[in-house]
């Protein structure tokens, strides 16, 4: 989830900022774009690498703990089951905070930048051709729809927190926690294909 949904949200904010930069100034050179992409990936990479250093249960211990929670957990013979031993371990807490806490600041950035882009597009009628303006508007529509997708991720965070606080124990809820986030990431490319005209043709 750290790599999928969370980094997807961060990249959306970067895409909005890049679109604003292109409208205000010019297209950045390839080298700058690559450096921006790498810099935006650095926090996710750092958190993920730190998380892999956490203490994990071996499969037998994890199955034993899950069996105590209820009989609804049924495992196949060769199925790998594991989990972190302590959610209060700093590396795990860091991953949880990064996973659940990045959404709000990212949305604030997306909303503010999209407002500035909309203002600039309506103001800049003289300096921009109709075709360029329409192209920017189409891309913005696609980006805004993509930005709405991670709102489903707040549901994932809620179900995760409910599980961690022992409010709910259900296999279905645990699947929903991951599936809602995966849905956001999987549908995003289709929105890009639809709203970016060269891909549509």
CSV table of C-alpha atoms in Angstrom, one decimal:
chain,number,residue,atom,x,y,z
A,1,UNK,CA,0.0,0.0,0.0
A,2,UNK,CA,2.9,2.3,0.7
A,3,UNK,CA,4.1,2.0,-2.9
A,4,UNK,CA,0.7,1.9,-4.5
A,5,UNK,CA,-1.9,4.2,-3.1
A,6,UNK,CA,0.2,6.5,-1.0
A,7,UNK,CA,2.8,7.2,-3.6
A,8,UNK,CA,0.0,7.6,-6.2
A,9,UNK,CA,-1.4,10.4,-4.1
A,10,UNK,CA,2.0,12.1,-3.8
A,11,UNK,CA,2.5,11.8,-7.6
A,12,UNK,CA,-0.9,13.3,-8.3
A,13,UNK,CA,0.1,16.4,-6.2
A,14,UNK,CA,3.4,16.5,-8.2
A,15,UNK,CA,1.4,16.3,-11.5
A,16,UNK,CA,-0.8,19.2,-10.5
A,17,UNK,CA,2.2,21.3,-9.5
A,18,UNK,CA,3.9,20.4,-12.7
A,19,UNK,CA,0.8,21.4,-14.8
A,20,UNK,CA,0.8,24.7,-13.0
A,21,UNK,CA,4.5,25.2,-13.7
A,22,UNK,CA,3.9,24.5,-17.4
A,23,UNK,CA,1.1,27.0,-17.6
A,24,UNK,CA,3.0,29.7,-15.7
A,25,UNK,CA,6.4,29.2,-17.3
A,26,UNK,CA,7.3,26.5,-19.8
A,27,UNK,CA,7.8,22.8,-20.0
A,28,UNK,CA,10.7,21.6,-17.8
A,29,UNK,CA,13.6,19.9,-19.5
A,30,UNK,CA,13.7,16.1,-19.3
A,31,UNK,CA,16.6,16.1,-16.7
A,32,UNK,CA,14.6,18.4,-14.3
A,33,UNK,CA,11.5,16.2,-14.7
A,34,UNK,CA,13.4,13.1,-13.9
A,35,UNK,CA,15.0,14.7,-10.8
A,36,UNK,CA,11.5,15.9,-9.6
A,37,UNK,CA,10.1,12.3,-10.1
A,38,UNK,CA,13.1,10.8,-8.1
A,39,UNK,CA,12.8,13.5,-5.4
A,40,UNK,CA,9.1,12.8,-5.0
A,41,UNK,CA,9.8,9.1,-4.7
A,42,UNK,CA,12.4,9.5,-2.0
A,43,UNK,CA,10.1,9.8,1.0
A,44,UNK,CA,8.1,6.7,0.0
A,45,UNK,CA,11.3,4.7,-0.7
A,46,UNK,CA,12.8,5.8,2.7
A,47,UNK,CA,9.6,4.8,4.6
A,48,UNK,CA,9.3,1.5,2.8
A,49,UNK,CA,13.0,0.6,3.3
A,50,UNK,CA,12.7,1.5,7.0
A,51,UNK,CA,9.5,-0.6,7.3
A,52,UNK,CA,11.3,-3.7,5.9
A,53,UNK,CA,13.6,-3.5,8.9
A,54,UNK,CA,10.6,-4.1,11.3
A,55,UNK,CA,10.1,-7.2,13.3
A,56,UNK,CA,7.7,-9.6,11.6
A,57,UNK,CA,6.0,-12.7,12.9
A,58,UNK,CA,6.9,-16.0,11.3
A,59,UNK,CA,3.9,-17.7,9.6
A,60,UNK,CA,3.2,-20.2,12.4
A,61,UNK,CA,3.1,-17.4,15.1
A,62,UNK,CA,1.0,-15.2,12.8
A,63,UNK,CA,-1.6,-18.0,12.2
A,64,UNK,CA,-1.7,-18.7,16.0
A,65,UNK,CA,-2.5,-15.0,16.7
A,66,UNK,CA,-5.1,-14.8,14.0
A,67,UNK,CA,-6.7,-18.1,15.2
A,68,UNK,CA,-7.2,-16.4,18.6
A,69,UNK,CA,-9.2,-13.6,17.0
A,70,UNK,CA,-11.8,-15.8,15.6
A,71,UNK,CA,-12.7,-18.9,13.5
A,72,UNK,CA,-13.4,-16.8,10.3
A,73,UNK,CA,-9.7,-17.0,9.4
A,74,UNK,CA,-9.2,-20.1,7.2
A,75,UNK,CA,-5.8,-20.6,5.6
A,76,UNK,CA,-4.7,-22.9,2.8
A,77,UNK,CA,-1.8,-25.3,3.6
A,78,UNK,CA,0.9,-23.4,1.6
A,79,UNK,CA,-0.4,-19.9,2.2
A,80,UNK,CA,2.1,-17.4,3.6
A,81,UNK,CA,0.8,-15.4,6.5
A,82,UNK,CA,2.8,-12.9,8.3
A,83,UNK,CA,2.5,-9.6,10.1
A,84,UNK,CA,4.4,-7.1,12.2
A,85,UNK,CA,5.1,-8.1,15.8
A,86,UNK,CA,4.5,-4.6,17.3
A,87,UNK,CA,2.6,-1.8,15.6
A,88,UNK,CA,4.2,0.6,18.1
A,89,UNK,CA,7.7,-0.1,16.7
A,90,UNK,CA,9.0,3.2,15.2
A,91,UNK,CA,9.5,1.8,11.7
A,92,UNK,CA,5.9,0.4,11.7
A,93,UNK,CA,4.5,3.7,13.2
A,94,UNK,CA,6.4,5.6,10.5
A,95,UNK,CA,4.8,3.5,7.8
A,96,UNK,CA,1.3,3.8,9.3
A,97,UNK,CA,1.7,7.6,9.6
A,98,UNK,CA,3.0,7.9,6.1
A,99,UNK,CA,0.2,5.6,4.8
A,100,UNK,CA,-2.7,7.2,6.6
A,101,UNK,CA,-1.5,10.7,7.1
A,102,UNK,CA,-0.3,11.8,3.7
A,103,UNK,CA,-3.8,12.1,2.2
A,104,UNK,CA,-5.0,15.4,3.8
A,105,UNK,CA,-1.9,17.5,3.0
A,106,UNK,CA,-1.9,16.1,-0.6
A,107,UNK,CA,-5.5,17.1,-1.0
A,108,UNK,CA,-4.9,20.6,0.3
A,109,UNK,CA,-2.1,20.9,-2.3
A,110,UNK,CA,-4.2,19.5,-5.1
A,111,UNK,CA,-7.2,21.8,-4.3
A,112,UNK,CA,-5.1,24.9,-4.1
A,113,UNK,CA,-3.0,24.2,-7.2
A,114,UNK,CA,-6.1,23.3,-9.2
A,115,UNK,CA,-7.8,26.6,-8.2
A,116,UNK,CA,-4.7,28.5,-9.3
A,117,UNK,CA,-4.7,26.6,-12.6
A,118,UNK,CA,-8.4,27.3,-13.3
A,119,UNK,CA,-7.9,31.0,-12.5
A,120,UNK,CA,-4.9,31.1,-14.8
A,121,UNK,CA,-6.7,29.4,-17.7
A,122,UNK,CA,-9.7,31.7,-17.5
A,123,UNK,CA,-7.5,34.8,-17.2
A,124,UNK,CA,-5.0,33.9,-19.9
A,125,UNK,CA,-7.4,34.2,-22.8
A,126,UNK,CA,-5.2,36.4,-25.0
A,127,UNK,CA,-1.8,34.6,-24.6
A,128,UNK,CA,-3.0,31.1,-25.2
A,129,UNK,CA,-4.6,29.6,-28.2
A,130,UNK,CA,-8.0,28.0,-28.0
A,131,UNK,CA,-6.5,24.6,-28.7
A,132,UNK,CA,-3.9,24.9,-26.0
A,133,UNK,CA,-6.4,26.1,-23.5
A,134,UNK,CA,-8.8,23.2,-24.3
A,135,UNK,CA,-5.9,20.8,-24.0
A,136,UNK,CA,-5.0,22.0,-20.6
A,137,UNK,CA,-8.7,21.9,-19.5
A,138,UNK,CA,-9.0,18.3,-20.7
A,139,UNK,CA,-5.9,17.3,-18.8
A,140,UNK,CA,-7.1,19.1,-15.7
A,141,UNK,CA,-10.5,17.3,-15.9
A,142,UNK,CA,-8.6,14.0,-15.9
A,143,UNK,CA,-6.3,15.0,-13.1
A,144,UNK,CA,-9.2,16.2,-11.0
A,145,UNK,CA,-11.1,12.9,-11.5
A,146,UNK,CA,-7.9,11.0,-10.6
A,147,UNK,CA,-7.5,13.2,-7.5
A,148,UNK,CA,-11.0,12.1,-6.4
A,149,UNK,CA,-10.1,8.4,-6.5
A,150,UNK,CA,-7.9,8.4,-3.4
A,151,UNK,CA,-10.9,9.6,-1.4
A,152,UNK,CA,-11.8,5.9,-1.4
A,153,UNK,CA,-8.5,5.4,0.4
A,154,UNK,CA,-9.8,7.2,3.4
A,155,UNK,CA,-12.2,4.3,3.8
A,156,UNK,CA,-9.2,2.0,3.7
A,157,UNK,CA,-7.5,4.0,6.4
A,158,UNK,CA,-10.7,3.9,8.5
A,159,UNK,CA,-11.1,0.1,8.3
A,160,UNK,CA,-7.4,-0.3,9.0
A,161,UNK,CA,-7.6,1.8,12.2
A,162,UNK,CA,-10.8,0.0,13.2
A,163,UNK,CA,-8.9,-3.3,12.9
A,164,UNK,CA,-5.9,-2.1,14.8
A,165,UNK,CA,-8.0,-0.7,17.7
A,166,UNK,CA,-9.8,-4.1,17.9
A,167,UNK,CA,-13.1,-2.6,17.0
A,168,UNK,CA,-13.6,-5.0,14.1
A,169,UNK,CA,-12.2,-8.4,13.2
A,170,UNK,CA,-13.4,-9.7,9.9
A,171,UNK,CA,-11.7,-11.2,6.9
A,172,UNK,CA,-14.0,-9.2,4.6
A,173,UNK,CA,-13.0,-5.9,6.2
A,174,UNK,CA,-9.3,-6.7,5.9
A,175,UNK,CA,-9.8,-7.4,2.2
A,176,UNK,CA,-11.7,-4.2,1.7
A,177,UNK,CA,-8.9,-2.3,3.4
A,178,UNK,CA,-6.6,-3.3,0.6
A,179,UNK,CA,-9.1,-3.6,-2.3
A,180,UNK,CA,-10.4,0.0,-2.1
A,181,UNK,CA,-6.8,1.3,-2.4
A,182,UNK,CA,-6.0,-1.0,-5.2
A,183,UNK,CA,-9.1,0.1,-7.1
A,184,UNK,CA,-7.8,3.7,-7.1
A,185,UNK,CA,-4.5,2.8,-8.6
A,186,UNK,CA,-5.9,0.4,-11.2
A,187,UNK,CA,-8.6,2.7,-12.6
A,188,UNK,CA,-6.3,5.8,-12.9
A,189,UNK,CA,-4.6,4.7,-16.2
A,190,UNK,CA,-8.0,4.4,-17.8
A,191,UNK,CA,-8.8,8.0,-16.9
A,192,UNK,CA,-5.5,9.1,-18.4
A,193,UNK,CA,-6.3,7.2,-21.6
A,194,UNK,CA,-9.7,8.9,-21.8
A,195,UNK,CA,-8.8,12.5,-21.0
A,196,UNK,CA,-5.5,12.9,-22.8
A,197,UNK,CA,-6.5,13.3,-26.4
A,198,UNK,CA,-3.4,11.7,-28.1
A,199,UNK,CA,-4.0,8.5,-26.2
A,200,UNK,CA,-7.7,8.5,-27.1
A,201,UNK,CA,-7.0,8.6,-30.9
